[in-house]
Short mmCIF file of C-alpha atoms in Angstrom, two decimals:
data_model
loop_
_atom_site.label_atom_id
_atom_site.label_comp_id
_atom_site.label_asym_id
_atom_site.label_seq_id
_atom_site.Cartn_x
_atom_site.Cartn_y
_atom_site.Cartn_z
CA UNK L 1340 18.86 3.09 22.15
CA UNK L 1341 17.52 -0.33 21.84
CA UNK L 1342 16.90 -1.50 18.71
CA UNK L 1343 13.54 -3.26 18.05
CA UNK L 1344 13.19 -6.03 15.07
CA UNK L 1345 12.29 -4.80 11.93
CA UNK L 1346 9.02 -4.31 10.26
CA UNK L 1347 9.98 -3.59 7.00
CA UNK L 1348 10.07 -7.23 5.59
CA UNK L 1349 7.07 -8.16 6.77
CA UNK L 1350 5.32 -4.47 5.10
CA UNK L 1351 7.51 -5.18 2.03
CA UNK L 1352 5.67 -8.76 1.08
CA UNK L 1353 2.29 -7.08 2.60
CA UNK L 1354 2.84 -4.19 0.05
CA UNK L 1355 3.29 -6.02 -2.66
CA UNK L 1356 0.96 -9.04 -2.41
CA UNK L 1357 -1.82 -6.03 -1.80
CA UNK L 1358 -0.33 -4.22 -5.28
CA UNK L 1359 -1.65 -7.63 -6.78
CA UNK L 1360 -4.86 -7.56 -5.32
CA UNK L 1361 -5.46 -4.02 -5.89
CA UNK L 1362 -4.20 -4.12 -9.73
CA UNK L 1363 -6.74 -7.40 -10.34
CA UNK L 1364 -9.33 -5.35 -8.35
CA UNK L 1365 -8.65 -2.23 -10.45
CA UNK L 1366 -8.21 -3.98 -14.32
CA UNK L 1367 -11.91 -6.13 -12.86
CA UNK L 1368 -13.58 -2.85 -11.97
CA UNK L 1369 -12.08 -1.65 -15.76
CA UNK L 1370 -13.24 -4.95 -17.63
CA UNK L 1371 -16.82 -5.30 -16.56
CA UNK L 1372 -17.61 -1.49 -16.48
CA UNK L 1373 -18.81 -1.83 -12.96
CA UNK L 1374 -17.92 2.13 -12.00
CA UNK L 1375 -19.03 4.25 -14.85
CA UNK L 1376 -19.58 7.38 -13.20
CA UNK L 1377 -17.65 6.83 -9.21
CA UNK L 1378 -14.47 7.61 -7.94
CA UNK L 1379 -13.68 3.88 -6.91
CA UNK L 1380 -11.46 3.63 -9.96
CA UNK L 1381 -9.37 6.99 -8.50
CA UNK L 1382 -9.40 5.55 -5.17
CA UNK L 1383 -8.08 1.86 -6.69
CA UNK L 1384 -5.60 3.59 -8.49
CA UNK L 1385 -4.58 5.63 -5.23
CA UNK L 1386 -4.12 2.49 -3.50
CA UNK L 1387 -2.00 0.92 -6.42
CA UNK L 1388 0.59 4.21 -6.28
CA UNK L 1389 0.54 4.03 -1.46
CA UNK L 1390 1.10 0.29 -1.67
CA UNK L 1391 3.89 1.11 -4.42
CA UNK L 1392 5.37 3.51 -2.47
CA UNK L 1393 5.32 1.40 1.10
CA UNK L 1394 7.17 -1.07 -0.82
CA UNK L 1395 9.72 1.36 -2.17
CA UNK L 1396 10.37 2.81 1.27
CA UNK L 1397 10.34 -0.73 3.15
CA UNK L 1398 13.19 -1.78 0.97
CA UNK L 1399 15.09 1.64 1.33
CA UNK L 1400 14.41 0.77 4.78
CA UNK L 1401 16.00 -2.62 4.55
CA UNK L 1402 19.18 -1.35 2.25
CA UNK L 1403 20.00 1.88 4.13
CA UNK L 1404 23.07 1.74 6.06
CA UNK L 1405 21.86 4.16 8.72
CA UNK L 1406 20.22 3.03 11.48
CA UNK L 1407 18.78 6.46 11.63
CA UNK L 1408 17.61 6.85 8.20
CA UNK L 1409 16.30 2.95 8.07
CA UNK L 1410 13.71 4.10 10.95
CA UNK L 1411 12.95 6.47 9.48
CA UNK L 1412 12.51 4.62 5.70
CA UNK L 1413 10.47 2.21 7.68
CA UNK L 1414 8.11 4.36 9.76
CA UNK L 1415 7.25 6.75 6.57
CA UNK L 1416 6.50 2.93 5.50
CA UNK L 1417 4.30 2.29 7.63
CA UNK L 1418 2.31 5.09 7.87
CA UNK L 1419 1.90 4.61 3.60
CA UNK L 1420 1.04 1.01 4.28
CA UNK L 1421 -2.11 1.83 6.64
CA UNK L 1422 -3.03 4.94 4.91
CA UNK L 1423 -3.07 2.48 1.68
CA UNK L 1424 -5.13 -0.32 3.81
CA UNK L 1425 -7.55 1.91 5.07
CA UNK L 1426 -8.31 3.38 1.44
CA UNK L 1427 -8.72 -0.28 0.07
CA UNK L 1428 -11.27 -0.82 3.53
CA UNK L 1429 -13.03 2.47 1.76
CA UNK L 1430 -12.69 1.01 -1.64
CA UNK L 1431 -14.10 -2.52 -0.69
CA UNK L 1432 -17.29 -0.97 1.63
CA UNK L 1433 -18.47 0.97 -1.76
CA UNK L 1434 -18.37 -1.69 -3.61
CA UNK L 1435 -19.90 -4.15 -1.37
CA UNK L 1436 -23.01 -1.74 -0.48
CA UNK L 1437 -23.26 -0.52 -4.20
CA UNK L 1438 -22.98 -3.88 -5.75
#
């Protein structure tokens, strides 16, 4: 098996720069009352708890001692990480062509 560099640094400091984003986008949407009746907030907080999560499992990734298990760790991250970015494409579209 050949063994392929990792990805899970490089989702770990995606993950949680985009936690940032998406927390300021989230507590914004909160403070100027911009989604009264929408499920942006939902979807915001969705993204907050996927981006969480690819973080969680890229560093599991990076600490396991199984090659196994870090692929594994690291591919479940993954597939959080772009389920997370596409929501936050979602999130960003509403906004732009309600606002």
């Amino acid at each position: 098996m050949e063994l392929t560099p990792s990805k899970a640094p490089h989702v770990l400091n995606a993950s949680t720069n985009l936690v940032g984003f998406s927390f300021i986008l989230l507590t914004s949407l909160k403070f100027f009352k911009l989604t009264g009746g929408t499920i942006v907030n939902e979807l915001v907080a969705i993204t907050v708890v996927s981006f969480i999560l690819s973080c969680t499992f890229s560093f599991f990734s990076m600490r396991s001692k199984s090659q196994l298990r870090s692929d594994r760790y690291e591919t479940i991250a993954d597939y959080i990480f772009l389920f997370a970015l596409m929501l936050l494409l979602v999130v960003c579209l509403m906004l732009a062509l309600t606002y």
